[in-house]
Short mmCIF file of C-alpha atoms in Angstrom, two decimals:
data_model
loop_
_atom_site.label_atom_id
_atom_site.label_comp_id
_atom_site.label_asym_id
_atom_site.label_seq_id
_atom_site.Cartn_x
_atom_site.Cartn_y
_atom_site.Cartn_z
CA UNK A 1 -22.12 -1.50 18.44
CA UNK A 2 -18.85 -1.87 16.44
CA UNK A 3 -16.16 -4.15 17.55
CA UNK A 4 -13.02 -2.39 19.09
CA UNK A 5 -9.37 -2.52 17.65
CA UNK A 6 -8.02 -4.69 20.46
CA UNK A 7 -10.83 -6.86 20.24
CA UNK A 8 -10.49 -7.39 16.40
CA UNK A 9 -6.91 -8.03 16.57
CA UNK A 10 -7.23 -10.61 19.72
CA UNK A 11 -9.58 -12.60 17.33
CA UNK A 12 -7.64 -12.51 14.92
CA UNK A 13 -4.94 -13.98 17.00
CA UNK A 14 -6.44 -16.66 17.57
CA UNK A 15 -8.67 -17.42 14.72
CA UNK A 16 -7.91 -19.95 12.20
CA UNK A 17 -6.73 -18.35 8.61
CA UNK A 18 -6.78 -19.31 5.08
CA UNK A 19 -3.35 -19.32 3.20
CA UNK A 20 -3.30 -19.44 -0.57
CA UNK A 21 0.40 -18.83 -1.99
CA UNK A 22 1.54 -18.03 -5.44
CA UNK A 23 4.88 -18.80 -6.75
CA UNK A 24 7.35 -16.83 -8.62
CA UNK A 25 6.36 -15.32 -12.10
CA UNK A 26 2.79 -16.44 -13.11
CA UNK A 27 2.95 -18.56 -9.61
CA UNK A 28 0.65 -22.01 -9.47
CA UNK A 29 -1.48 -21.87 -6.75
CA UNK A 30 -1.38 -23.74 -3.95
CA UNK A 31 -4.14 -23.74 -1.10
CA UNK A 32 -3.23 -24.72 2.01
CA UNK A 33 -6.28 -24.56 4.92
CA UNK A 34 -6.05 -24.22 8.76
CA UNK A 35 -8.87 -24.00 10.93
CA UNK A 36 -9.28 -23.81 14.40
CA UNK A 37 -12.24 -25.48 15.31
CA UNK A 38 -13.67 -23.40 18.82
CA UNK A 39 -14.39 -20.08 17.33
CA UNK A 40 -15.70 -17.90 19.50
CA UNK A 41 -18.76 -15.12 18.60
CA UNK A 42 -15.83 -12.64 19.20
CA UNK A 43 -13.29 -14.20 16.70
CA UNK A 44 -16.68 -13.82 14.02
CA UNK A 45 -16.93 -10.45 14.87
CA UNK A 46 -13.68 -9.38 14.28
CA UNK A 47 -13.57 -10.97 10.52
CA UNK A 48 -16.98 -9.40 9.62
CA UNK A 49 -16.51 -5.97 10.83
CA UNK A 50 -16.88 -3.53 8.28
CA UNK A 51 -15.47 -0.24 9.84
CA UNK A 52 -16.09 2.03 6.99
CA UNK A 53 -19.93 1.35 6.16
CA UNK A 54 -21.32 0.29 9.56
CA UNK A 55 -24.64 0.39 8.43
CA UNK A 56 -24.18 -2.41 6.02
CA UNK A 57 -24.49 -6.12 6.04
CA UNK A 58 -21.52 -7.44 7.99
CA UNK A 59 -19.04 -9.12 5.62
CA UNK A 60 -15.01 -9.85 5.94
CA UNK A 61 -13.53 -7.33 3.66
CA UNK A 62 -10.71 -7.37 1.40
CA UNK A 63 -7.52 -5.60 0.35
CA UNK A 64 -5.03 -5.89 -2.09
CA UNK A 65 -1.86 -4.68 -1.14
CA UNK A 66 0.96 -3.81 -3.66
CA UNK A 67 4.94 -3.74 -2.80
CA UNK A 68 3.93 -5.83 0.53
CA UNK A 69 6.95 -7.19 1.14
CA UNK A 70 8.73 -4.63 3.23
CA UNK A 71 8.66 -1.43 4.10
CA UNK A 72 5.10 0.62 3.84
CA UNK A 73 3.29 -2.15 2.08
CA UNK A 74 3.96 -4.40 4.32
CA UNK A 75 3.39 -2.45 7.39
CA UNK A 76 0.23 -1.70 5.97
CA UNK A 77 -0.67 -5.96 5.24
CA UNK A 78 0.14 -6.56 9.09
CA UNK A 79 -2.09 -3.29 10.23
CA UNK A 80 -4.78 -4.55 8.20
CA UNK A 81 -5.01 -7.66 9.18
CA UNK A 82 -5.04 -5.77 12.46
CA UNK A 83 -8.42 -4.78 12.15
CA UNK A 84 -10.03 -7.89 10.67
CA UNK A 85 -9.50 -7.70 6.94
CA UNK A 86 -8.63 -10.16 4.36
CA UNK A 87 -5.38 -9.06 2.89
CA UNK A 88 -3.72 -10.25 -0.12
CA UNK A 89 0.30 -9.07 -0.10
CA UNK A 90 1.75 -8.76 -3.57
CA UNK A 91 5.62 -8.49 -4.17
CA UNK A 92 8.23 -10.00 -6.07
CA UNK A 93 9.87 -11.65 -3.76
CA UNK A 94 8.49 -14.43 -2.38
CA UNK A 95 10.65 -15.88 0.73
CA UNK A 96 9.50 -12.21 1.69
CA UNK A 97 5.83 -12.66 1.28
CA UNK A 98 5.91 -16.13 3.26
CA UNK A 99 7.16 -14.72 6.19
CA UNK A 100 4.43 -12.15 5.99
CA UNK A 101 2.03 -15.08 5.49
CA UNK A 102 3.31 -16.77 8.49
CA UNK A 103 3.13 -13.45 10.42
CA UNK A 104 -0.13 -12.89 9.90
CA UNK A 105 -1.87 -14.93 8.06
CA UNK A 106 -2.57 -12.88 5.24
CA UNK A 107 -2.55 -14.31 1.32
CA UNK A 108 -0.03 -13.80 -0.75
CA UNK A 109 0.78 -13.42 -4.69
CA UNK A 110 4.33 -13.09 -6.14
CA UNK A 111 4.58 -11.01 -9.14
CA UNK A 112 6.42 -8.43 -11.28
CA UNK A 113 3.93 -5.90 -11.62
CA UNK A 114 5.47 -4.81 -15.38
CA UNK A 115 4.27 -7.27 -16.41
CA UNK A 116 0.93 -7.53 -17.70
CA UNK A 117 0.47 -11.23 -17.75
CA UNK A 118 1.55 -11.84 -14.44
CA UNK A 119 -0.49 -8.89 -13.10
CA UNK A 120 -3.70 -10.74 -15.15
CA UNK A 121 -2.81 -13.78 -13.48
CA UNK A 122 -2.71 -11.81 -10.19
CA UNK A 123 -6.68 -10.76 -11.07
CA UNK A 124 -7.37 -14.23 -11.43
CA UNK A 125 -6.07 -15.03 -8.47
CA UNK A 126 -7.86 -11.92 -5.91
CA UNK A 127 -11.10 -13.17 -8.18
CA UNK A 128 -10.84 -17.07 -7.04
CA UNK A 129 -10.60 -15.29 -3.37
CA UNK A 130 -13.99 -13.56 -3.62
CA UNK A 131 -14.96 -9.98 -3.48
CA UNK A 132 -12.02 -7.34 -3.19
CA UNK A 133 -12.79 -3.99 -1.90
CA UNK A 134 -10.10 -2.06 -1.50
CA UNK A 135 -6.72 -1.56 -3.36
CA UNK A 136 -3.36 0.00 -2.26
CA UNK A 137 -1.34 0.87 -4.77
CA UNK A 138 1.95 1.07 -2.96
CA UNK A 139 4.77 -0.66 -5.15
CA UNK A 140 7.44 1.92 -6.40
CA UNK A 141 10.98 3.07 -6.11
CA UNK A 142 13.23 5.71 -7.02
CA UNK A 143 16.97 5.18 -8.73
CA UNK A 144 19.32 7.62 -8.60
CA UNK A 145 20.12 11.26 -8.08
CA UNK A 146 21.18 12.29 -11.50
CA UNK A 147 20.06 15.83 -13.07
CA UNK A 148 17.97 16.01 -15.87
CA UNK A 149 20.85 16.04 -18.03
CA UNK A 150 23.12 13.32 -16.41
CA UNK A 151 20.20 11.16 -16.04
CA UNK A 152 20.43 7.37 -17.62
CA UNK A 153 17.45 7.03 -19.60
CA UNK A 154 17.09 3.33 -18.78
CA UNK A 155 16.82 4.35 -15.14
CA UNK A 156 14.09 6.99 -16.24
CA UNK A 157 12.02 4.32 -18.22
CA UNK A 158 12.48 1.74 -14.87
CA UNK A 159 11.28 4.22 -12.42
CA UNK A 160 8.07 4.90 -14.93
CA UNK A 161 7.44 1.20 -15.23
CA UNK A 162 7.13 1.30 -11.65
CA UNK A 163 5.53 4.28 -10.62
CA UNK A 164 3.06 4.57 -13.45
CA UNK A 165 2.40 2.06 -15.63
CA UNK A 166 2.70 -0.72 -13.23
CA UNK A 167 0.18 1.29 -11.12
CA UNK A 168 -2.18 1.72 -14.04
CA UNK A 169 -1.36 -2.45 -15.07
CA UNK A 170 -2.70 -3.10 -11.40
CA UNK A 171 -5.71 -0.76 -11.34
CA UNK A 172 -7.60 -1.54 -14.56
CA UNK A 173 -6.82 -5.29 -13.81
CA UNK A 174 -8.76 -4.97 -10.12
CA UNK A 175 -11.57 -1.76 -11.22
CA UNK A 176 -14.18 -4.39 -12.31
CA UNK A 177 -13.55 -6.07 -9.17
CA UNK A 178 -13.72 -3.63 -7.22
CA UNK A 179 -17.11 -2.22 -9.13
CA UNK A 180 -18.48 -5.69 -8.54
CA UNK A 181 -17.96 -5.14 -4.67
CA UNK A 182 -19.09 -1.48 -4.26
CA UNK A 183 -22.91 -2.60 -5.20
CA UNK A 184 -25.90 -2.49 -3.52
CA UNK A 185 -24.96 0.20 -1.70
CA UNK A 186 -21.63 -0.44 -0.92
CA UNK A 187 -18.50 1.25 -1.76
CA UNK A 188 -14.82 0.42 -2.66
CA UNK A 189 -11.78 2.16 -2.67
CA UNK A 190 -8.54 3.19 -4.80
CA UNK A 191 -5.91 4.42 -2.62
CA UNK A 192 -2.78 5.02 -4.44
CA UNK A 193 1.09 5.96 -2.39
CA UNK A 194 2.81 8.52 -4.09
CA UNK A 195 4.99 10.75 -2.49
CA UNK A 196 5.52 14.69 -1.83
CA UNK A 197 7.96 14.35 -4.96
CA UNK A 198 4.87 14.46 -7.26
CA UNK A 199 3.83 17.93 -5.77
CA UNK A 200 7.16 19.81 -5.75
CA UNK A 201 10.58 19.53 -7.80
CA UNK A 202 13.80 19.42 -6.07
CA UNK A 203 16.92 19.12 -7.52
CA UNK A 204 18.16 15.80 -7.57
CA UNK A 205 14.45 14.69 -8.47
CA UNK A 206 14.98 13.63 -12.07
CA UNK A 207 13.22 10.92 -13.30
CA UNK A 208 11.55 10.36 -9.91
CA UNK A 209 10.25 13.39 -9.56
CA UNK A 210 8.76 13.29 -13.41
CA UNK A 211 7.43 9.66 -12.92
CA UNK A 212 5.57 10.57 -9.38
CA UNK A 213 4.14 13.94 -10.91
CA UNK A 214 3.00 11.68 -13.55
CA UNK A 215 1.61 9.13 -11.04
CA UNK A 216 0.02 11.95 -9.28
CA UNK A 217 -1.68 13.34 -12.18
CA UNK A 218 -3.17 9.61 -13.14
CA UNK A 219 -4.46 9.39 -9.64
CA UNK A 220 -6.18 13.14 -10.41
CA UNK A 221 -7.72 11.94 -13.44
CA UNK A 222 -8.89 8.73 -11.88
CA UNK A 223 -10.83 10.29 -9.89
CA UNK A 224 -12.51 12.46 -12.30
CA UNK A 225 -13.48 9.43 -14.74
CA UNK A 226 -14.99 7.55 -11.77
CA UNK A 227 -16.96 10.14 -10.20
CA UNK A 228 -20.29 9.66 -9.96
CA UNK A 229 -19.61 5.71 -8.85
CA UNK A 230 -19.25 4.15 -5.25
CA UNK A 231 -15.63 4.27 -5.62
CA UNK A 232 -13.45 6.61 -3.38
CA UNK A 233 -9.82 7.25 -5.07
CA UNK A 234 -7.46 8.35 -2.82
CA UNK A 235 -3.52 9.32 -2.43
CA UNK A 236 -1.22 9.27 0.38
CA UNK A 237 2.25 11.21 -0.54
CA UNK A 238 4.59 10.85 2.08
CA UNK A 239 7.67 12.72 2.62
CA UNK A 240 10.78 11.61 4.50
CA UNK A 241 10.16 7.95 5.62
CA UNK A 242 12.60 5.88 7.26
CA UNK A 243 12.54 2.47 5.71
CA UNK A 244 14.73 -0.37 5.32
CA UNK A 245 15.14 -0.31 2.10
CA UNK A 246 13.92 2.91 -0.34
CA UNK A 247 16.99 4.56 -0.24
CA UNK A 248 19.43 1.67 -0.51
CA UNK A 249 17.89 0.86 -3.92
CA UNK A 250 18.07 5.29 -4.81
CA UNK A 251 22.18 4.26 -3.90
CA UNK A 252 22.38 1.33 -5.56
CA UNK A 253 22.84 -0.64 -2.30
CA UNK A 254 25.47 1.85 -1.11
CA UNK A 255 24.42 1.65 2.41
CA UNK A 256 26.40 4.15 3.74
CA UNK A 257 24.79 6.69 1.74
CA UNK A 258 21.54 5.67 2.20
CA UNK A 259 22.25 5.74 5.97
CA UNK A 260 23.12 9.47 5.60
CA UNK A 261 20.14 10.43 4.02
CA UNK A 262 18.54 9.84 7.78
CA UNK A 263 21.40 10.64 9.54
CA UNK A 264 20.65 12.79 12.73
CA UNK A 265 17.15 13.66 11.73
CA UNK A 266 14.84 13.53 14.75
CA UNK A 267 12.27 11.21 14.20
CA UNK A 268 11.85 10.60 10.66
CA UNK A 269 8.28 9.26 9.92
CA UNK A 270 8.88 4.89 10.08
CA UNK A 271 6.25 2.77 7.96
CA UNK A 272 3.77 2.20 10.41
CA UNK A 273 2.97 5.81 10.43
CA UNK A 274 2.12 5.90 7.12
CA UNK A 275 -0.11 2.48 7.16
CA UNK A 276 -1.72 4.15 10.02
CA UNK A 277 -2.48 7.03 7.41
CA UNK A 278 -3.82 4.22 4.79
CA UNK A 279 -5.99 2.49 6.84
CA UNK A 280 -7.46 4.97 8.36
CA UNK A 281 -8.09 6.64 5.20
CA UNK A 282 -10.21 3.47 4.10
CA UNK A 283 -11.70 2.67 7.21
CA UNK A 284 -13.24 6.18 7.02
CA UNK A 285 -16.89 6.15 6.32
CA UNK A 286 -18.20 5.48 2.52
CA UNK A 287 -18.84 8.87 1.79
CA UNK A 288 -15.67 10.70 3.49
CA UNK A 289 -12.89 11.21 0.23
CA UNK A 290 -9.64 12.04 1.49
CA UNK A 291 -8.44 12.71 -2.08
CA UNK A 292 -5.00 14.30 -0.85
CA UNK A 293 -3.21 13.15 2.21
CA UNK A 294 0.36 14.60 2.39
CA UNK A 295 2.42 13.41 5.13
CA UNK A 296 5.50 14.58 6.61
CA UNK A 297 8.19 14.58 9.52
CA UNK A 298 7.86 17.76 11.48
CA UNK A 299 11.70 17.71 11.00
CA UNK A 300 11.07 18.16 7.43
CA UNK A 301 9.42 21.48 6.12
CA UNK A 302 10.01 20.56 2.06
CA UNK A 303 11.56 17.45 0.34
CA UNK A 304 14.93 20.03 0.28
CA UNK A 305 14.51 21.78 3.62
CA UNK A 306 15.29 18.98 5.99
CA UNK A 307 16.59 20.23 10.18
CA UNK A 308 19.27 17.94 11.54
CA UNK A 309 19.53 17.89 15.29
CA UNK A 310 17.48 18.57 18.01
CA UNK A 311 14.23 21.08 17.72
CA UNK A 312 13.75 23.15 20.02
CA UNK A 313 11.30 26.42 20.43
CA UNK A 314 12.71 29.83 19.54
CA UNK A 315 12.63 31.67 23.17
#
C-alpha cells in the first residue's frame, strides 16, 4: 500500500533533515546535521517511498534540481520535497538557495553552470550525498527581443551557454550517476525544461528561439543514444508562465515591460503548474516515457497568438 501525498508531506514536516551547503563558485562544503529524535513509522515511510517503481526495494530517492532558486526550479525543489524526496537545489545565488534550505530542508549547491569546473565540483558533491536518480534540467533564460539581424551576438552566445551547453555540462557530469542508480532493476530519469520556443519560431525569437530548438534537438538525440538503458529522458516545454523573474531578465530589468508581457491575460500558467507537470512526469511508473510534454495557458493558442481579457464561449 503506497503512502499518500498528505501523509508524505506531514512527515516530512516534521522529520529531522540533513543540510549540506555549498558556497559561492567551487563552494567548500559545510555539513550541518539536525535530527529529531521520535521518528515515527510514518515519518520513515514518507522518506522511503518510491512512487515511480513501487515494486522495488523502498529507498529515499534523489533529485537534482537546476536553476532552483526561483521561479520553476524552485517550485519544483519545494514540490519534491513534497512527496518525500531528497532534493539537491542548484543556483547561483546562494542567499537564494538558503532560504530554500530553510524552507524545506532540501540541500543545496551554488554554482555557475558554464562553468565546467564548478559543475565537476557540483558531481562531487551529489556523489558524497549518495545515489541520485533523477535530474531536472531547468536552468535557462532568454535576453532580448532583437531580430535575427539586430541581434547582439554576445547575447546569442549567453543564451547558448545557458540553454545548451550548460545543460549538456550538467548532464554528462550526473549520467554515470544516474546509470549507477538505475541498476538492478531500477530506473533513473533525465527530464530536461525547454520551452514551446524550441518547437515553433516567432518573431522576436532570435537567439532564444535558435538556442531552445537547439536544446530541444539535444534532448531528441539523448534519448536516442540511451535507448535501450533504464533511463527515461524526458522534456517539459512550457509556454506562457508567469514568473517572477524570466521576463525581467528578457527586459533587462525593465519591469514595466516585463509586467506587460502578462498584462490582462487570464490566468497565465504560475510555476507550480509546471512542477506539478515535472514531478508527475517522474513519479510516473519506470516504464511510462513522457518524451514530449508541452504545456500551455488556455489563454494562449501559440507563443504569438496570446487572448487578453476575459474568455468566454461563442453563443
Amino acid at each position: 500500500m503506497t503512502t499518500s501525498a498528505t501523509q508524505r508531506k506531514r512527515a516530512l514536516s516534521q522529520s529531522g533533515t540533513r543540510r549540506l551547503r555549498a558556497g559561492a563558485g567551487l563552494g567548500a562544503i559545510e555539513g550541518e546535521t539536525s535530527a529529531v529524535a521520535d521518528v515515527t513509522a510514518t515519518t520513515l515511510a514518507a522518506l522511503a517511498f518510491n512512487p515511480s517503481n513501487e515494486g522495488e526495494t523502498l529507498t529515499a530517492r534523489r533529485v537534482v534540481v537546476t536553476g532552483a532558486s526561483s521561479g520553476i526550479g524552485a517550485a519544483t525543489a519545494r514540490l519534491f520535497r513534497a512527496h518525500g524526496w531528497d532534493v539537491v537545489a542548484v543556483a547561483r545565488r546562494t542567499e537564494r538557495l538558503e532560504a530554500l534550505a530553510d524552507e524545506t530542508g532540501c540541500d543545496i549547491f551554488t554554482a555557475d553552470l558554464t562553468d565546467q569546473l564548478q559543475v565537476d565540483a557540483l558531481r562531487d558533491y551529489v556523489q558524497a550525498l549518495g545515489p541520485v536518480h533523477a535530474l531536472v534540467n531547468n536552468a535557462g533564460g532568454a535576453f532580448g527581443l532583437a531580430s535575427v539581424e539586430a541581434g547582439d551576438p554576445e547575447d546569442w552566445i549567453r543564451m547558448f551557454d545557458v540553454n545548451v551547453v550548460a545543460v549538456k555540462r550538467v548532464t554528462s557530469a550526473l549520467l554515470p550517476l544516474l546509470r549507477a542508480a538505475s541498476v538492478d532493476g531500477g530506473h533513473a530519469d533525465i527530464l530536461t525544461v525547454t520551452s514551446i520556443a524550441g518547437h515553433v519560431a516567432y518573431e522576436g525569437g532570435g537567439g532564444y528561439n535558435a538556442a531552445k530548438f537547439a536544446e530541444h534537438a539535444m534532448v531528441a538525440v539523448l534519448r536516442l543514444e540511451l535507448a535501450g538503458e533504464p533511463i527515461r529522458v524526458l522534456e517539459v516545454a512550457p509556454g506562457m508562465v508567469h514568473t517572477e523573474e524570466f521576463s525581467l531578465v528578457r527586459f533587462a530589468g525593465d519591469q514595466a515591460k516585463a509586467d506587460a508581457v502578462y498584462d490582462n491575460v487570464p490566468e497565465p500558467l504560475v510555476a507550480e503548474d509546471i512542477a506539478e507537470a515535472i514531478v508527475h512526469a517522474i513519479e510516473l511508473p519506470g516504464h511510462v516515457n513522457l518524451d514530449l510534454v508541452t504545456i500551455k495557458p488556455v489563454a494562449q493558442a501559440a507563443p504569438w497568438k496570446v487572448i487578453r481579457g476575459e474568455l468566454k464561449p461563442k453563443l
